[in-house]
Coordinates of C-alpha atoms in Angstrom, one line a residue:
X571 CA 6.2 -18.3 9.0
X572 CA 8.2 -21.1 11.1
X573 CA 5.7 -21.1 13.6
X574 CA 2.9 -21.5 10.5
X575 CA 4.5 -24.6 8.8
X576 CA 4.9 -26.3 12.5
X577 CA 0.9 -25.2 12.9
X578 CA 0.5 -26.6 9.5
X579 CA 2.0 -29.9 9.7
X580 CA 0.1 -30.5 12.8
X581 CA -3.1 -30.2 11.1
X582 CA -2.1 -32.1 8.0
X583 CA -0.9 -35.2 10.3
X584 CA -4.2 -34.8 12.1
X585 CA -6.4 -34.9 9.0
X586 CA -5.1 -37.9 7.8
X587 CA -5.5 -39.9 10.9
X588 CA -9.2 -39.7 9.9
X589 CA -8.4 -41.1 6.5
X590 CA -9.6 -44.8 5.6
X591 CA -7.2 -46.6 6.2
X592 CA -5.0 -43.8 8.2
X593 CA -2.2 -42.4 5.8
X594 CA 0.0 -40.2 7.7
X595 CA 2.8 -38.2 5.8
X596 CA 6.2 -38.2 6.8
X597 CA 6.8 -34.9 8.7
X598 CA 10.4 -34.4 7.8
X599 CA 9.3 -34.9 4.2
X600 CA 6.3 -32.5 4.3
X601 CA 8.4 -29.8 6.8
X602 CA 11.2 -29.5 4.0
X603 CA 8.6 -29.4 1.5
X604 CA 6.7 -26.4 2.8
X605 CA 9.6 -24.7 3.8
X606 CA 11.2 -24.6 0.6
X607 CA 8.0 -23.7 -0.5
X608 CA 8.3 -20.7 1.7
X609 CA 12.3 -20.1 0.9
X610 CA 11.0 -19.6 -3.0
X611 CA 8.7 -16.7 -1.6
X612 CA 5.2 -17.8 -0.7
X613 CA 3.3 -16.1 1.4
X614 CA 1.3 -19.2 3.6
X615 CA 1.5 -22.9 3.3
X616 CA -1.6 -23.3 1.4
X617 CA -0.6 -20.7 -1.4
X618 CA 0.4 -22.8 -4.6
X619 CA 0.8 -22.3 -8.3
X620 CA 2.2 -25.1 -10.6
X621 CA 5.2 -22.9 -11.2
X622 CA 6.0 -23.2 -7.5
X623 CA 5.6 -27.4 -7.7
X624 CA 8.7 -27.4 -10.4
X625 CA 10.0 -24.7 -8.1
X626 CA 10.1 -26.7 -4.5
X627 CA 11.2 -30.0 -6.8
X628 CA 14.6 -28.2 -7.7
X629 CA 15.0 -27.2 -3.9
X630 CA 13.8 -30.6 -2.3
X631 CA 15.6 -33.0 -4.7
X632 CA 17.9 -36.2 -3.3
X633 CA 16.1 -36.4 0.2
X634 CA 17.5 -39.2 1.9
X635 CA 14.0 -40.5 2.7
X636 CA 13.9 -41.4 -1.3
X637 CA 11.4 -39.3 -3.7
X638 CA 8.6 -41.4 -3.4
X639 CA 8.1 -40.7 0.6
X640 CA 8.9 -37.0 -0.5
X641 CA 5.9 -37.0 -3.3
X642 CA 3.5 -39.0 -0.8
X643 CA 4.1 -36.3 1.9
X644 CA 3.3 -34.3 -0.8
X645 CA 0.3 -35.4 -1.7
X646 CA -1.3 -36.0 1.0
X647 CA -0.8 -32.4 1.7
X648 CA -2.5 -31.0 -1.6
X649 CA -5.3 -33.5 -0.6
X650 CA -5.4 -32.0 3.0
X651 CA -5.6 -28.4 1.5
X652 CA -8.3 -29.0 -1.3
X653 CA -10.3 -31.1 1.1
X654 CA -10.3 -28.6 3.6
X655 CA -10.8 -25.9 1.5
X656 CA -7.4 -24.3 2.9
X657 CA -6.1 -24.1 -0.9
X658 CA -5.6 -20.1 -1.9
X659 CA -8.0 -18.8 -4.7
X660 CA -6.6 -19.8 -8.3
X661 CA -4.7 -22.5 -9.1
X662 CA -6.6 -25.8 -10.3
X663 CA -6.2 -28.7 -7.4
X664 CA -6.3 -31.4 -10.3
X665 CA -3.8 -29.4 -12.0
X666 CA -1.4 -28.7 -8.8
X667 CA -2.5 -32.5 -7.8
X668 CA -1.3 -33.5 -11.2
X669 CA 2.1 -31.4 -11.2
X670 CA 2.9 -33.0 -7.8
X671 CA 2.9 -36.3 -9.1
X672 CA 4.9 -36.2 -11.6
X673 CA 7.4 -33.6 -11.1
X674 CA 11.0 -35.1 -11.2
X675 CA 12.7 -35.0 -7.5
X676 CA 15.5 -37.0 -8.5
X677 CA 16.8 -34.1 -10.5
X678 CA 17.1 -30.1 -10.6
X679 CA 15.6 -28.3 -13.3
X680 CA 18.4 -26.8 -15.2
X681 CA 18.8 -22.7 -15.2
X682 CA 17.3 -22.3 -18.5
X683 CA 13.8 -23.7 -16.9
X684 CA 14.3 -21.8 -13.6
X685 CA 14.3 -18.2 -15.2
X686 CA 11.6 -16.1 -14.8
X687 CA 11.6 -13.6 -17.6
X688 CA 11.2 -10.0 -16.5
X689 CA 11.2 -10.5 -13.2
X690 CA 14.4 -8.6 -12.6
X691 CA 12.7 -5.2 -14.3
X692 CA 9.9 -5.8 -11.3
X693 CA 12.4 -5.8 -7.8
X694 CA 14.4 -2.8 -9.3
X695 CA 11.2 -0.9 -9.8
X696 CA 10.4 -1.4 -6.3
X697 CA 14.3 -1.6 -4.9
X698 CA 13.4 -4.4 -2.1
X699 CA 16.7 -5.9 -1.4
X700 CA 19.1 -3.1 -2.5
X701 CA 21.4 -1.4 0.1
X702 CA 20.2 1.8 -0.4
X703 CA 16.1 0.8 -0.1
X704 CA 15.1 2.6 3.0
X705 CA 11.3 1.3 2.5
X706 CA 8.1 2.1 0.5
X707 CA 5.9 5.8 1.3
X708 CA 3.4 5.8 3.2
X709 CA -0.1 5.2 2.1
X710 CA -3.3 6.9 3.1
X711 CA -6.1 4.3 3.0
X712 CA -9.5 5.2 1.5
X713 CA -12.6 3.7 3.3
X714 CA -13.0 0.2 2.7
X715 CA -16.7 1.2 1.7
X716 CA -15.4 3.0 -0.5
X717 CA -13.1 0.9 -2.3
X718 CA -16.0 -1.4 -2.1
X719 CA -18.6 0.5 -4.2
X720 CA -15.2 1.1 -6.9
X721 CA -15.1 -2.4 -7.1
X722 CA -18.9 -3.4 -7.5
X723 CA -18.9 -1.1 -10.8
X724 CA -15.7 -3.4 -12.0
X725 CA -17.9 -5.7 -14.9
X726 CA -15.7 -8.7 -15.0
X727 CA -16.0 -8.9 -11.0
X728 CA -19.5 -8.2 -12.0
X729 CA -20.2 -11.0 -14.1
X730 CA -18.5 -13.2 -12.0
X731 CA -20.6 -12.4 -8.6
X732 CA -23.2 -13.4 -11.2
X733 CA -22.0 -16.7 -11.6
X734 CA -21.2 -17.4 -8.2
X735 CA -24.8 -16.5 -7.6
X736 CA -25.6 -19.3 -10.3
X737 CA -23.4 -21.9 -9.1
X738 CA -25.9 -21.7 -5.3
X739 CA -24.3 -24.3 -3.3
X740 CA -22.3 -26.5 -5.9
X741 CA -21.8 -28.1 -9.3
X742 CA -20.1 -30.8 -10.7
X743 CA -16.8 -30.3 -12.4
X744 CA -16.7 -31.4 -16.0
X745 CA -14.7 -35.2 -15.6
X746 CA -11.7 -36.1 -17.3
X747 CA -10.0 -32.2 -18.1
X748 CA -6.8 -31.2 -17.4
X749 CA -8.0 -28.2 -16.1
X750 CA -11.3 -27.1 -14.4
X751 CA -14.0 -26.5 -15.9
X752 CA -17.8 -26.1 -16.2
X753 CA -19.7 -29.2 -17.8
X754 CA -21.1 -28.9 -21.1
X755 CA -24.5 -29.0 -19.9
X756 CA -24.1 -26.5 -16.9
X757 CA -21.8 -24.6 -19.4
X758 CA -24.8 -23.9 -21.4
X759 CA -27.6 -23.3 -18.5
X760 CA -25.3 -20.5 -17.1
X761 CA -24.4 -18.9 -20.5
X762 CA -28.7 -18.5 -20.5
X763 CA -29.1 -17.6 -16.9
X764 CA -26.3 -14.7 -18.0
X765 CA -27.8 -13.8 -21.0
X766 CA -23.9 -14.5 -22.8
X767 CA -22.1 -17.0 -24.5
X768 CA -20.2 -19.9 -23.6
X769 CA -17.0 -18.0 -23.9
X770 CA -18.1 -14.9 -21.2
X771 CA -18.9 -17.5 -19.0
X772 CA -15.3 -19.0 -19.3
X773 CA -13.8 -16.0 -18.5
X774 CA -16.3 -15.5 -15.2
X775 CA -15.2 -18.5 -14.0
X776 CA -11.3 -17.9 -13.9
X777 CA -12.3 -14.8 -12.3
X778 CA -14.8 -15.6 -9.7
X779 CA -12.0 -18.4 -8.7
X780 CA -9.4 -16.0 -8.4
X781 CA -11.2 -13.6 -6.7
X782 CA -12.2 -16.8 -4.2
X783 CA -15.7 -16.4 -4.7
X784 CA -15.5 -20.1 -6.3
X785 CA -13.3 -22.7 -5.7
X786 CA -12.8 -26.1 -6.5
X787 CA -12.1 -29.5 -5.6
X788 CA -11.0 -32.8 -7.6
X789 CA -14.8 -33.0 -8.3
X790 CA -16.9 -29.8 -8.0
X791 CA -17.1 -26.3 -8.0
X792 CA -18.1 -24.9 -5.0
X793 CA -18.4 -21.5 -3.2
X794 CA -15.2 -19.7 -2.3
X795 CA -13.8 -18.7 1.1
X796 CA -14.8 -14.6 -0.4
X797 CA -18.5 -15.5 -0.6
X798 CA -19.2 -15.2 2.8
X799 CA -17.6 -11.9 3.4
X800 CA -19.2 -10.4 0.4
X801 CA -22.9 -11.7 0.9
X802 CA -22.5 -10.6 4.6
X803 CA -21.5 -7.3 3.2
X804 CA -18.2 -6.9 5.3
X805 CA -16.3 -4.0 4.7
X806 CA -13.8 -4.4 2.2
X807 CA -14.5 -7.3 0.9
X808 CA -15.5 -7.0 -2.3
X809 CA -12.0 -4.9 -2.7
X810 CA -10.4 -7.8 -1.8
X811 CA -12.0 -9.8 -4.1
X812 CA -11.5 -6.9 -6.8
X813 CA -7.6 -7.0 -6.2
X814 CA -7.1 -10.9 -6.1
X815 CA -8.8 -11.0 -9.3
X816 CA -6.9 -8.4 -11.1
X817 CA -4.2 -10.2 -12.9
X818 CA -6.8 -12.8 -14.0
X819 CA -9.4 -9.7 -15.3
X820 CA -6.3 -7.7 -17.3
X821 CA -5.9 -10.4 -19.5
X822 CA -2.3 -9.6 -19.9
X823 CA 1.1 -11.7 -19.8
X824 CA 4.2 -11.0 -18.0
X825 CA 4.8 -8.5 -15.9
X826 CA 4.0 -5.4 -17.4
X827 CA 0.8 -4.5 -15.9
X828 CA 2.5 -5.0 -12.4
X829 CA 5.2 -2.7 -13.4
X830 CA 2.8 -0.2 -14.9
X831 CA 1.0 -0.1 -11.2
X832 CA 4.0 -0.3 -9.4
X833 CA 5.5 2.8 -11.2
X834 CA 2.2 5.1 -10.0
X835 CA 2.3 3.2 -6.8
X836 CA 5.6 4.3 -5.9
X837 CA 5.7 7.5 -7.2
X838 CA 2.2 8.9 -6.4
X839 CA 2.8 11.0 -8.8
X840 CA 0.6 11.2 -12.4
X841 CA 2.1 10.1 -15.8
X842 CA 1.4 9.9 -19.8
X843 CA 1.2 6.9 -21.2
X844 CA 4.3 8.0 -23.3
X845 CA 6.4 8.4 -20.0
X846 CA 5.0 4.8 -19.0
X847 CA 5.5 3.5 -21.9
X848 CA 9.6 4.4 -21.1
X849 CA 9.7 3.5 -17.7
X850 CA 7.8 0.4 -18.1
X851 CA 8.8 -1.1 -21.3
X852 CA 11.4 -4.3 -20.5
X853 CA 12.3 -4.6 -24.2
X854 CA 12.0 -2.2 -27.4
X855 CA 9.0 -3.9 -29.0
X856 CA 7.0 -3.4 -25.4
X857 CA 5.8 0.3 -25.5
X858 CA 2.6 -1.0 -27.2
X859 CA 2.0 -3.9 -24.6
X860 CA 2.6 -0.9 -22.1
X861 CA 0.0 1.5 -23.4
X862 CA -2.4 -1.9 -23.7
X863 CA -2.1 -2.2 -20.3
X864 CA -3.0 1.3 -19.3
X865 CA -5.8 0.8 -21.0
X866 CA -7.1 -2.2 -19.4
X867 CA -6.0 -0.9 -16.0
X868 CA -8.2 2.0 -17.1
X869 CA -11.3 0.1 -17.5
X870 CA -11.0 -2.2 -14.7
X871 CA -10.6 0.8 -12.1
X872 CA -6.8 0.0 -11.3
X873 CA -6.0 3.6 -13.0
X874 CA -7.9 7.3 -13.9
X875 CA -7.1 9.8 -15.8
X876 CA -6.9 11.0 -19.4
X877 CA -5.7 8.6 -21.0
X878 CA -4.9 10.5 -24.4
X879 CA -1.3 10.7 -25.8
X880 CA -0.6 13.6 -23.4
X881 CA -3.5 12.9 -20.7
X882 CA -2.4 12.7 -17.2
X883 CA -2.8 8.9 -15.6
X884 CA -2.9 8.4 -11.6
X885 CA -3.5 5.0 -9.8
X886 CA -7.0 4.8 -8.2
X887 CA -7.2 3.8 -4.6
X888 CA -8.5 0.3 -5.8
X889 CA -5.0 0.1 -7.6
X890 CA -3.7 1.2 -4.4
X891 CA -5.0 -1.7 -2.3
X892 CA -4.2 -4.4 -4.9
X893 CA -0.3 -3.1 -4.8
X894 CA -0.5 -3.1 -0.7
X895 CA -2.9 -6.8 -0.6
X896 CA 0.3 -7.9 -3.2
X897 CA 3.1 -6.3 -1.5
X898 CA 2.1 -7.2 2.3
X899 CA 1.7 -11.1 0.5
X900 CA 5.2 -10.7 -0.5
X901 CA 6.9 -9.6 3.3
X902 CA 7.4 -6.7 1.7
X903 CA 6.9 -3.3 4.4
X904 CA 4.4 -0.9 3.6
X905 CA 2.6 1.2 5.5
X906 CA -0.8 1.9 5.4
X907 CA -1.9 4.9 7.3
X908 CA -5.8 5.3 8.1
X909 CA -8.1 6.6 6.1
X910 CA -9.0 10.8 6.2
X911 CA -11.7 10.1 8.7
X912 CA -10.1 8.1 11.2
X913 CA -6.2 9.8 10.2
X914 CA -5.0 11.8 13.3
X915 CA -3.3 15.0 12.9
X916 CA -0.2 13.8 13.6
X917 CA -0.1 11.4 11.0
X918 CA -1.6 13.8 8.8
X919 CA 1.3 16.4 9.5
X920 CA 3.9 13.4 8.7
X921 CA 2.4 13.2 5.2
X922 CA 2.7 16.4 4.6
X923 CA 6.5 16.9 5.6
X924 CA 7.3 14.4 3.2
X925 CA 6.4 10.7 4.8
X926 CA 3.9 10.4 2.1
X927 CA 4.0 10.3 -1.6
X928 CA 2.2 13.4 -3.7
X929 CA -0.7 12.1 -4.1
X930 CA -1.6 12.1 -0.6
X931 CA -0.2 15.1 0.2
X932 CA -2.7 16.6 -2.1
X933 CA -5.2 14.4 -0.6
X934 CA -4.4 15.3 2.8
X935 CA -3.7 18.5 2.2
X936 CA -7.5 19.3 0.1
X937 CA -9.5 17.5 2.2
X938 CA -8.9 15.9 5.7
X939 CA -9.0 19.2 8.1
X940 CA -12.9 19.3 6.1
X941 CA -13.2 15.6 7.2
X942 CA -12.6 16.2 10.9
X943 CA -14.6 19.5 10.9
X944 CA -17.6 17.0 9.3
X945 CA -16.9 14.9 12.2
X946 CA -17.3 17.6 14.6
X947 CA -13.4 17.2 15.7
X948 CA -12.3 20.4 14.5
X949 CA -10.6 21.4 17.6
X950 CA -9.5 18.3 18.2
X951 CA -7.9 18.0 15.0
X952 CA -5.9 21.7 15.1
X953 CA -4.8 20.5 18.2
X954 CA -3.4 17.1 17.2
X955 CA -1.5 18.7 14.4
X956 CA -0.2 21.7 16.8
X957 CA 1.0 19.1 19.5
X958 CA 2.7 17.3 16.7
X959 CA 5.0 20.6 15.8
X960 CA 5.4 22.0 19.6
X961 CA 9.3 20.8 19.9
X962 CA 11.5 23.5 19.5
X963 CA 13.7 22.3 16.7
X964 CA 10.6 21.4 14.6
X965 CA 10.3 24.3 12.5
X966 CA 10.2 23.0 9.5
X967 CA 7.2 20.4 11.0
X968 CA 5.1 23.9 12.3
X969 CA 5.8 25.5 8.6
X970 CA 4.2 22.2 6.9
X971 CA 1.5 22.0 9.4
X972 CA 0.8 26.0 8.6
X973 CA 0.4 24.6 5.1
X974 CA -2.1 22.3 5.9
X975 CA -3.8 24.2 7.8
X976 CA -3.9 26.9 5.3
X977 CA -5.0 25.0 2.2
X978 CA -8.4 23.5 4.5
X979 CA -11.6 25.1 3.9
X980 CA -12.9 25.3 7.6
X981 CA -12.7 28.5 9.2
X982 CA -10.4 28.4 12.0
X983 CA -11.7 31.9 13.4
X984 CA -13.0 29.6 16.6
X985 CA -10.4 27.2 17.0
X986 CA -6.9 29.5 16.6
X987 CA -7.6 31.7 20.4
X988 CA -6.5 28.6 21.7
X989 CA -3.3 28.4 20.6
X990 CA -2.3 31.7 19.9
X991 CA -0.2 32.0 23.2
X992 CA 1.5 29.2 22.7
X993 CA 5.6 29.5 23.2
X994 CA 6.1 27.6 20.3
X995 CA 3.0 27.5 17.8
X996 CA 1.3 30.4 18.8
X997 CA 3.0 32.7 16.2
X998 CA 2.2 30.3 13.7
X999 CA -1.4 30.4 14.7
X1000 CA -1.9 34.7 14.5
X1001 CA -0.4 34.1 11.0
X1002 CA -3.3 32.2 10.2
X1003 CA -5.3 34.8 11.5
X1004 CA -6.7 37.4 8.9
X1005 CA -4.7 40.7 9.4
X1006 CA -2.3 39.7 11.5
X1007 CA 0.8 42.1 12.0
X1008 CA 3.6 40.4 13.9
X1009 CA 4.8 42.5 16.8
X1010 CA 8.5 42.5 17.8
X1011 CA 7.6 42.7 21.2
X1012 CA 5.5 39.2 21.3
X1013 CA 7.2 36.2 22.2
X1014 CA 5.2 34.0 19.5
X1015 CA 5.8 36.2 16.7
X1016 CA 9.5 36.7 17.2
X1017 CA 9.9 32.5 17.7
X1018 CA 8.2 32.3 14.6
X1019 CA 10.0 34.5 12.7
X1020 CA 13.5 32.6 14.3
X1021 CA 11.5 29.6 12.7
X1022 CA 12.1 31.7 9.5
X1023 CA 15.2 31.7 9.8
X1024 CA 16.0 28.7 10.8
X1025 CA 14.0 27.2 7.2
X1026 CA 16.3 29.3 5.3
X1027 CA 19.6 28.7 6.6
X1028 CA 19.1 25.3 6.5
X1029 CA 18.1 25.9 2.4
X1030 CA 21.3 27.8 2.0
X1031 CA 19.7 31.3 2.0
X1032 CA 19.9 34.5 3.9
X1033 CA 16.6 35.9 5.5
X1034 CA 15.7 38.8 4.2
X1035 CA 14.8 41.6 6.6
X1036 CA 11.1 41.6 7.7
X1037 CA 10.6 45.3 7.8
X1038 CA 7.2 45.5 10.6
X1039 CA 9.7 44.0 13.1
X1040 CA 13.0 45.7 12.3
X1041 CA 11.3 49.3 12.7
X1042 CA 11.1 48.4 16.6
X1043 CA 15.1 47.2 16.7
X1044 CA 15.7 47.1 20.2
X1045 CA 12.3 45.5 21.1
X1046 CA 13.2 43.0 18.6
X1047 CA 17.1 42.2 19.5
X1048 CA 15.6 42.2 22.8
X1049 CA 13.0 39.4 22.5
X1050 CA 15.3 37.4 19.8
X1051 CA 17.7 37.4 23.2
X1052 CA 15.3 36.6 25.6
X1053 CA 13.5 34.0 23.8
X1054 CA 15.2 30.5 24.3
X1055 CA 15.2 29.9 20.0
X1056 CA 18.1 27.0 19.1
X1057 CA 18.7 29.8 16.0
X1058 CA 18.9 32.6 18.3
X1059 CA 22.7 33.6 18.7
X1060 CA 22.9 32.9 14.8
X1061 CA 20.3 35.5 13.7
X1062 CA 21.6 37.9 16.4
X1063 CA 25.4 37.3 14.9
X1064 CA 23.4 38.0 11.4
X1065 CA 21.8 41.1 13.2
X1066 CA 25.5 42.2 14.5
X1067 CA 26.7 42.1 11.1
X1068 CA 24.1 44.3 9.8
X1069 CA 22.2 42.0 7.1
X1070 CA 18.3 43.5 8.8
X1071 CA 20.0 46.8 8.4
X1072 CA 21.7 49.6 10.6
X1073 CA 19.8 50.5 13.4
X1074 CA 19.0 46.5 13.9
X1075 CA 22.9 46.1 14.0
X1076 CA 23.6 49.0 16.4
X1077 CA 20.8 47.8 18.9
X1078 CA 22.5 43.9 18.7
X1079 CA 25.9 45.3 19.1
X1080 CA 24.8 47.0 21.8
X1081 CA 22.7 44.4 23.4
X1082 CA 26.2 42.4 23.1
X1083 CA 28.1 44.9 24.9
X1084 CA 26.0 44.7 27.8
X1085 CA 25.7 41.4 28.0
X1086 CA 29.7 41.1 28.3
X1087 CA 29.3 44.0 31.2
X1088 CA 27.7 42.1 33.3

């Protein structure tokens, strides 16, 4: 970010050498200004709300080049940013222009002004900053197509690619508002064009703005850095416009919708709207604004689900990429893993042993071994997730990656010969073979069943004896012996004591004995 305020100044001192007459800012005044504009949390220089003028005033107040040279600086940068179109969708450049100028930098706004209410609620949700927060689950992406053809059936983005669309290359701002806004005249000609009133169209232009398919200068409305993307139908980009237009299309104030998302984000698990309406609520009156907010969240494509008094809500993968685009804004880590397609099997095995959150367990799980085998990479993919497991302490890794190999619908008859001799995996792979019977003679079997063991000692519990190798004791003993297992001389000290029976014990003891002999 240091190196993006020093790149930033740079340009803003080069821009307004070109001004008539040249007006250059002070550059210690503009570098304090953006960097306490970056100490109260923005993401980039050119990201601005009002809020964070009255904000950077209370940080930036009594600099000894006087207030004036400060607000100048400051000025000049808002013009540099609306001018060059390097202003993030949203706020209002006359509004932001207008805060600048007369915000107080002589003084501090007292506490009472500086609290944002419910804010607190929202970083214990997500536990950034707490000693014990060892970072967010993983996320398994869906196809940025995908999220895409979500977000086109979203009506408010709808309407407002319509209006974008109506807008061509420009209109005129209506003169003399505090805030932006259509003129009467073209207010009226794009209510017909849409077939709505003047109060749809309104709300189509807050969101086409936020969602940067518009933006605006002192003077006109013109298209937004998202247009481009969209019209030249990059991947993604209508998602991206989807989730930087959410909080404009919900309608809703404070922070409950963010805490509604943020609960199914981190969890990845489903909910009722009663148990949101518990965890989300920031005050007793607020379990109605809760369940209001489910329901918008519904209709916008941020959630599914029933959403009855006992139906079962889950975030959608569009919700999903508006909490990562807000989250990876906010230098908060996340990580996003690639989607099914393109997710190799050694990621996939990570979700599965507990790197991910449910939901795309169950994802992974149900239906990325079918993605690969669609792809043709089958093989390849039984392979990845077998190489993944191959150490010999990861037992509990070849378990989960049994599991998902289980649960996939391909049939594995082809692929499974070709690991079946491995020393490690290769008695998990006859298990997935129909009809297997383990034999206590086999290397791979025997490891396997050590692999057992080793699960349930490490849950507390005893194995139980596993009658189709006990019957062949000293073949058994004799393999556990020869076998290399990290568990080994534990099961064999189990086998000594008699817990797989007595004629296991006798042939351990015995296998002690002459061990000791020689």
């Amino acid at each position: 970010m240091t190196e993006r305020i020093s790149s930033a100044v740079r340009s803003c001192l080069e821009w307004s050498r070109g001004l008539h007459p040249p007006t250059e800012p002070d550059p210690d005044a503009l570098t304090l200004v953006l960097h306490a504009h970056r100490d109260c949390g923005a993401p980039d220089p050119g990201d601005w709300t009002v809020e964070d003028v009255h904000e950077v005033a209370s940080a930036v107040h009594g600099y000894r080049g006087g207030p004036e040279t400060l607000r100048s600086a400051w000025l000049l940068w808002c013009d540099h940013l609306v001018e060059r179109g390097g202003l993030a969708p949203g706020p209002s450049p006359r509004a932001l222009r207008g805060a600048i100028a007369t915000v107080d930098l002589t003084e501090p706004r007292s506490q009472e002004e500086e609290t944002v209410p419910g804010l607190t609620p929202l970083l214990q949700r997500l536990g950034v900053g707490c000693p014990s927060f060892e970072g967010l689950p993983a996320v398994v992406a869906a196809p940025p197509e995908e999220l895409d053809s979500a977000a086109l059936r979203c009506t408010p983005l709808a309407e407002a690619a319509r209006l974008t669309v109506w807008v061509d290359r420009g209109r005129d701002l209506a003169p003399d508002t505090a805030h932006d806004a259509l003129r009467p005249e073209d207010l009226a000609d794009a209510a017909r064009a849409m077939e709505t009133g003047p109060g749809p169209v309104h709300a189509a232009f807050r969101v086409a703005r936020e969602a940067g398919l518009l933006r605006t200068t002192y003077t006109r409305i013109l298209p937004g850095p998202a247009t481009r993307d969209w019209s030249g139908r990059v991947p993604g980009a209508v998602a991206d416009a989807w989730a930087d237009a959410l909080p404009a299309m919900t309608g809703l104030r404070g922070l409950v919708s963010y805490l509604v998302l943020t609960e199914l984000f981190v969890t990845g698990e489903s909910r009722t709207p009663a148990d949101l309406a518990e965890a989300c609520a920031v005050g007793p009156a607020d379990g109605a604004e809760v369940r209001r907010a489910v329901e918008v969240l519904q209709e916008l494509g941020a959630l599914t689900g029933d959403g009855g008094r006992d139906g079962d809500l889950r975030i959608t993968p569009l919700g999903d990429h508006f909490m990562v685009r807000q989250l990876t804004r906010a230098d908060v880590p996340v990580t996003v893993l690639p989607d099914l397609s393109s997710l190799p099997g050694n990621a996939a095995l990570e979700v599965v042993t507990g790197a991910g959150r449910p939901s795309d367990t169950e994802l992974v799980l149900s239906h990325w071994l079918a993605r690969q085998d669609e792809q043709g990479l089958l093989s390849t993919a039984v392979a990845e997730v077998f190489d993944a497991c191959a150490a010999p302490h990861q037992w509990r890794s070849r378990a989960a990656a049994t599991r998902l190999l289980r649960c996939s619908s391909p049939d594995l008859g082809e692929v499974l010969p070709f690991h079946v001799h491995h020393p490690v995996v290769g008695g998990w792979a006859r298990r997935l073979q129909p009809g297997h019977m383990p034999d206590p003679s086999s290397h791979q079997d025997v490891w396997a069943a050590l692999d057992d063991h080793a699960l349930l000692m490490e849950d507390g519990s005893a194995p139980p004896e596993d009658t189709r190798l006990s019957v062949r004791a000293e073949e058994l003993v004799h393999t556990v012996s020869v076998s290399g297992h990290p568990r080994a001389p534990h099961v064999l000290d189990l086998f000594v004591e008699g817990v797989w029976g007595r004629g296991t014990a006798l042939a351990a003891a015995n296998a002690r004995a002459t061990d000791a002999a020689m």
